[in-house]
Amino acid sequence: MTTSEKPKVKTINRLKSMYALRAEVDKMYAAGEDATNTGKPVAWVMLGQWAEPILTAMDVISIYPENYGSVCAAAGKAAPFLEASDAEGFPSHVCGYARNCFGYSAKMKELGGAIPPSAPMGGMPAPTLLVASSEICDARFKWFQALGRYFNAPLGTIESPYPGLKESIEPGTDERSVQFLIAQLREFVTFLEQLLGRKMNWDKLDEVARGLAGINRLRWEINRLRKAHPGPMHSKDLWSSITAAFFRGSESKAILDGFQKMLEEVKQRVASGESALNVPEKFRLSFDGLPPWHSLDIFDKLAARGWNFVIESNYRPYTPVNIDLSKFGDPLERYVRERFQSTNNTLEGEYTPEEAAAVRDEITRTGNSTILQIKHVRDCRCDGMVIHILLSCRSASLNLCAMQQKAVDLLKVPALVLEGDMVNASLFDPADVLKKAEAFEETMAYYKQMRKEAGIPW
Amino acid sequence: MVKQALQGMAKVSAINQDRAQRVLELQQAGKKIFGYLCIYPILEMLTAFDIVPFRLFGDINEPVTKANNFLPTVVCPFLRSYLDLGLKGRYSFLDGLITSHICDVGAGVPAIWNYAIKTPYTYHIDTPHTMRESAQAYHRKLMDSLQASLEEYTGRKLEPAKLVDAIKKHNQQRSLVRALYDLKKPDPPLISGAETILMIKAVQSLPVDEGNNLLCEVIAEVKARKNGPVKKAGRLMIWGSILDNSALVEMIESLDANVVMDDTCVGSRPYFDDVKITKNPLDGLAGHYLNHIKCPRTFISDYFAQQKDHITDLKRRYGYLGDYARDWHVNGVVMEALKYCDTHGYEVPSVKDYFTEIGLPSIYLEHDYTLGMMSPLKTRVQGFLEIIA
């Protein structure tokens, strides 16, 4: 099948519950438009788990330039913004989301603060404030700092601890990280209170935080069901629905309902053996890296070959924390303790005690774990991984080659390496992907035999 | 042993031919040798434990081959080279390795190193990126953890007096490097930019006392010599990401320019502020390594500013560059960054804005850690020098 041909039938069996969640992201941009009319403060916020509930509790509208980068990419509208970023002097290798944002901001400045006419989905209104985070990617601090060229908006920061793997399981590390986060957030709340001239609504924060924890738990339960054969939920459904969890999570009632329906639908599929594909599942794959938002239809074409993307390494829900929050009187402490992710938490929540002990031992001895980054491949019994190396994203690309090595070493699961970008369509060649896919099927068949010989049970 | 007899710049040159020779001798005599990556690991702590710190670099002359299996091509070429050398056994003599959270890739590579290379002891410092009160407190606690880890490794308690002594020795080194840089203020400078890089690399290959002795020798030699750099039209400052070889600066200095100042990490960055000796020496160390090293990996800002103004922000972040330009009589700036270095890449337009604001011409060069890049870059630098002239 060529890239221009569309499959005759819909090859991916989309979850019906996904559509309502996908539509939620539209509301984020509508809220931004409303804010322009009502004078509500608008924050440009980086993806991360800490800021939005606090902003919501302070009645600030959150808009996510990273999401807007994927919106522009998916709408085919990113290229002029990327070019404008280059013209501003930013290197072309920096984050595609950031470049989209720089170009957008430069155009907005040229227009005296008006939304560029070419902006899809109504665009992002000019920010009242910027909220930068080091979560996921620490260079993002520099991104929002660089926006000072275009906006005089105050800039708040939230820093996340990232101990090394060996250090992360040492006694005292988790508590030190928790205290650091609480202190960071307290400073952030002070910053907001001074800026907005009003007090934090702690009850509202509690409410939003509980809702978000509920959403995460539902997503976690859904993901656990994805081990089933055939895979009941395709990666495209995850990518379409996560925007609701990440960017609209503070509207927790609607989103909770949406993910509850998704959980029920996936459960139903597992019970009835219904696949995420409308064709027979021939190969089970993991997608590792950020998706090519501009070329998602490639997955429909791969589905036509029987490729079911049953799991991913990005955008995974964190392991729910089971602690009694009532013993913490400080709402910020409750907030952090319920959402803090650590290696210890992952080991306790996702591994048997015996395997957790073995992983700890390996980390202590070697400073590394072979299984930690590729457990999803083993759990879902994948035949292959597709890893997407992104020209403009170091944090998402950094570990992919090492994961590829580990998957081959430990699980005898091969990877198809694609090079591209999450925003810049010109760096991704769908025709080449399809050509490589055909050859990769032979590789997967070869490794299946290798697994059999090694006694690996799939 | 021949190198022991060499002095000054001849010794610097010899060390750069074989950086590990001296530490291997020390290792044979029973010393522990720890590699460290970038400039945020706490060297004074190692010295106080009688461990020799040895800075790890890449090698622009060695094509990256083995690291391709572990790191994609779209990450920092310096760190790819560094990992590649590790995979090829260049650093197999190390007893330990100290890394820090310099950037995303710098924070991620240690785990890959541990998977693929395995150095007997490793420690990673999660150096914060902000300088807020909470980050200061967090960084201070990390000093305690590093101390505890090194105590466990050595089987010895850290003696505060030894730590203070180590701080004094490293401060002396900082002072000597600043004295060396003072020799770059005259016109012509007494030492070239390329020689400066080699000098810093040599110092970072030796125990602190030996590095200090070498600095004294070189300062005396350079002051006395008659064949130093000649006067040229360009007095340039270099700002940017790591230059762990002198090729780029040599190329610039082959033209009508001297590189008289830098803001790079194999240059002035680790040396232009002293560690304060505090009642608990760890307080001074924690404050120094977070607050006083000016790499853009640390987010400098007025954190609680309710009003922002771009120019005020630029002056807060880069005012020291203006001071350098004034004191070293700089008439042009070369901004350089390795391809895929986001930390410096995001800064480029703002740094350029700052130099424009203070009336200094600047040029931005992006390079990929290969010698092949020098020829096209040379053409651009020639054009820039014509503008300055």
Coordinates of C-alpha atoms in Angstrom, one line a residue, chain A residues 221-418:
Chain A
E221 CA -6.4 0.5 35.3
I222 CA -7.0 0.9 31.6
N223 CA -3.4 0.4 30.8
R224 CA -3.2 -2.8 32.8
L225 CA -6.0 -4.2 30.7
R226 CA -3.9 -3.6 27.6
K227 CA -1.9 -6.7 28.2
A228 CA -4.8 -8.7 26.8
H229 CA -4.6 -10.7 23.5
P230 CA -5.7 -9.3 21.2
G231 CA -4.7 -5.8 22.3
P232 CA -8.0 -4.0 23.1
M233 CA -6.8 -0.4 22.8
H234 CA -4.6 1.1 20.1
S235 CA -2.0 3.7 20.9
K236 CA -4.0 6.2 18.8
D237 CA -6.8 6.0 21.3
L238 CA -4.4 6.8 24.1
W239 CA -2.9 9.7 22.2
S240 CA -6.4 11.0 21.4
S241 CA -7.5 10.8 25.0
I242 CA -4.5 11.9 27.0
T243 CA -5.0 15.5 26.1
A244 CA -8.1 15.5 28.3
A245 CA -6.2 14.1 31.2
F246 CA -3.2 16.3 30.8
F247 CA -4.8 19.6 29.8
R248 CA -8.3 19.5 31.1
G249 CA -7.9 17.3 34.2
S250 CA -9.0 20.1 36.4
E251 CA -12.5 19.8 34.9
S252 CA -12.4 16.5 36.7
K253 CA -16.1 15.5 36.7
A254 CA -16.4 15.3 32.9
I255 CA -13.0 13.8 32.4
L256 CA -13.5 11.2 35.2
D257 CA -16.8 10.2 33.6
G258 CA -15.0 9.9 30.2
F259 CA -12.2 7.7 31.5
Q260 CA -14.7 5.6 33.5
K261 CA -16.5 4.9 30.3
M262 CA -13.3 4.1 28.6
L263 CA -12.4 1.6 31.3
E264 CA -15.7 -0.1 31.0
E265 CA -15.4 -0.2 27.2
V266 CA -11.9 -1.7 27.4
K267 CA -13.0 -4.2 30.0
Q268 CA -15.8 -5.2 27.7
R269 CA -13.4 -5.7 24.8
V270 CA -11.1 -7.8 26.9
A271 CA -14.0 -10.0 28.1
S272 CA -15.3 -10.5 24.6
G273 CA -11.9 -10.8 22.9
E274 CA -12.5 -7.7 20.8
S275 CA -9.4 -6.3 19.2
A276 CA -8.3 -2.7 18.6
L277 CA -7.9 -3.7 15.0
N278 CA -10.6 -4.5 12.5
V279 CA -8.1 -7.0 10.9
P280 CA -6.4 -9.9 12.5
E281 CA -3.7 -8.9 15.0
K282 CA -0.4 -10.3 13.5
F283 CA 2.1 -8.2 15.4
R284 CA 2.0 -6.6 18.8
L285 CA 4.1 -3.5 19.1
S286 CA 5.2 -0.9 21.5
F287 CA 5.5 2.7 20.4
D288 CA 8.4 4.4 22.1
G289 CA 9.0 8.1 21.8
L290 CA 6.6 10.9 21.0
P291 CA 4.3 10.3 18.0
P292 CA 4.5 12.1 14.7
W293 CA 1.4 14.2 15.3
H294 CA 1.4 15.3 11.6
S295 CA 1.3 11.8 10.2
L296 CA -0.9 9.7 12.5
D297 CA -2.6 8.1 9.6
I298 CA 0.5 6.0 9.1
F299 CA -0.8 3.9 12.0
D300 CA -3.9 3.1 10.0
K301 CA -1.7 1.8 7.2
L302 CA 0.4 -0.2 9.6
A303 CA -2.8 -1.6 11.1
A304 CA -3.8 -2.9 7.7
R305 CA -0.7 -5.1 7.9
G306 CA -1.9 -6.5 11.2
W307 CA 0.3 -4.2 13.4
N308 CA -1.4 -3.5 16.7
F309 CA 0.3 -0.8 18.8
V310 CA -0.8 -2.2 22.1
I311 CA 1.3 0.0 24.5
E312 CA 3.7 3.0 24.6
S313 CA 6.5 4.2 26.9
N314 CA 5.4 7.8 26.9
Y315 CA 2.3 9.3 28.4
R316 CA 1.9 6.5 30.9
P317 CA -0.1 7.0 34.1
Y318 CA 1.9 6.9 37.2
T319 CA 1.6 4.1 39.7
P320 CA -1.2 5.2 42.1
V321 CA 0.0 5.9 45.6
N322 CA -1.9 4.2 48.4
I323 CA -1.5 6.3 51.5
D324 CA -3.8 7.8 54.1
L325 CA -3.9 11.4 53.2
S326 CA -6.0 12.4 56.2
K327 CA -2.9 12.4 58.4
F328 CA -1.4 15.3 56.5
G329 CA -2.9 18.7 57.6
D330 CA -1.2 20.7 54.9
P331 CA -3.1 20.6 51.6
L332 CA 0.1 21.1 49.6
E333 CA 1.7 18.1 51.4
R334 CA -1.4 16.0 50.6
Y335 CA -1.2 17.2 47.0
V336 CA 2.4 16.2 46.6
R337 CA 2.3 12.9 48.5
E338 CA -0.6 11.7 46.4
R339 CA 1.1 12.4 43.1
F340 CA 4.8 12.0 43.8
Q341 CA 6.4 9.4 41.6
S342 CA 9.5 7.6 42.5
T343 CA 11.4 4.5 41.6
N344 CA 10.4 3.0 45.0
N345 CA 6.8 3.6 44.2
T346 CA 7.0 2.0 40.8
L347 CA 8.8 -1.0 42.2
E348 CA 6.2 -1.5 44.9
G349 CA 3.2 -1.0 42.7
E350 CA 4.3 -2.6 39.4
Y351 CA 6.5 -5.6 40.4
T352 CA 6.2 -8.7 42.5
P353 CA 8.2 -8.4 45.8
E354 CA 10.7 -10.9 44.5
E355 CA 11.3 -9.1 41.3
A356 CA 11.3 -5.7 43.0
A357 CA 14.1 -7.0 45.3
A358 CA 16.0 -8.2 42.3
V359 CA 15.7 -4.9 40.5
R360 CA 16.8 -3.0 43.6
D361 CA 19.8 -5.3 43.9
E362 CA 20.8 -4.7 40.2
I363 CA 20.4 -1.0 40.6
T364 CA 22.5 -0.9 43.8
R365 CA 25.2 -3.0 42.2
T366 CA 25.3 -1.5 38.8
G367 CA 23.6 1.8 38.9
N368 CA 21.2 0.6 36.2
S369 CA 18.2 -1.7 35.6
T370 CA 17.8 -3.7 32.5
I371 CA 14.0 -4.3 32.9
L372 CA 12.8 -0.9 34.2
Q373 CA 12.5 0.9 30.9
I374 CA 11.2 -2.1 28.9
K375 CA 8.9 -3.8 31.3
H376 CA 5.9 -2.6 29.2
V377 CA 7.3 -4.6 26.2
R378 CA 7.5 -7.7 28.3
D379 CA 4.1 -7.2 30.0
C380 CA 2.4 -6.8 26.7
R381 CA 4.4 -9.6 25.1
C382 CA 5.3 -7.4 22.2
D383 CA 6.8 -8.7 19.0
G384 CA 8.6 -5.5 18.3
M385 CA 9.1 -1.9 19.2
V386 CA 8.9 1.1 17.0
I387 CA 11.2 3.8 18.4
H388 CA 10.8 7.3 17.1
I389 CA 14.0 9.4 17.4
L390 CA 13.0 13.0 17.3
L391 CA 15.3 15.6 15.8
S392 CA 14.1 18.2 18.2
C393 CA 13.5 16.4 21.5
R394 CA 16.4 15.2 23.5
S395 CA 14.4 14.1 26.6
A396 CA 12.1 11.8 24.6
S397 CA 14.9 10.4 22.4
L398 CA 17.8 10.1 24.8
N399 CA 17.1 6.6 26.1
L400 CA 15.5 5.0 23.0
C401 CA 18.7 3.4 21.7
A402 CA 19.6 2.0 25.1
M403 CA 16.0 0.7 25.4
Q404 CA 16.5 -1.0 22.0
Q405 CA 19.7 -2.6 23.2
K406 CA 18.1 -3.8 26.4
A407 CA 15.0 -5.2 24.7
V408 CA 17.2 -7.3 22.4
D409 CA 19.5 -8.4 25.2
L410 CA 16.9 -9.3 27.7
L411 CA 13.7 -10.0 25.8
K412 CA 14.9 -10.8 22.2
V413 CA 12.5 -8.1 21.0
P414 CA 13.8 -6.1 18.0
A415 CA 13.1 -2.4 17.3
L416 CA 12.3 -0.5 14.1
V417 CA 14.0 2.8 14.3
L418 CA 12.2 5.8 12.7

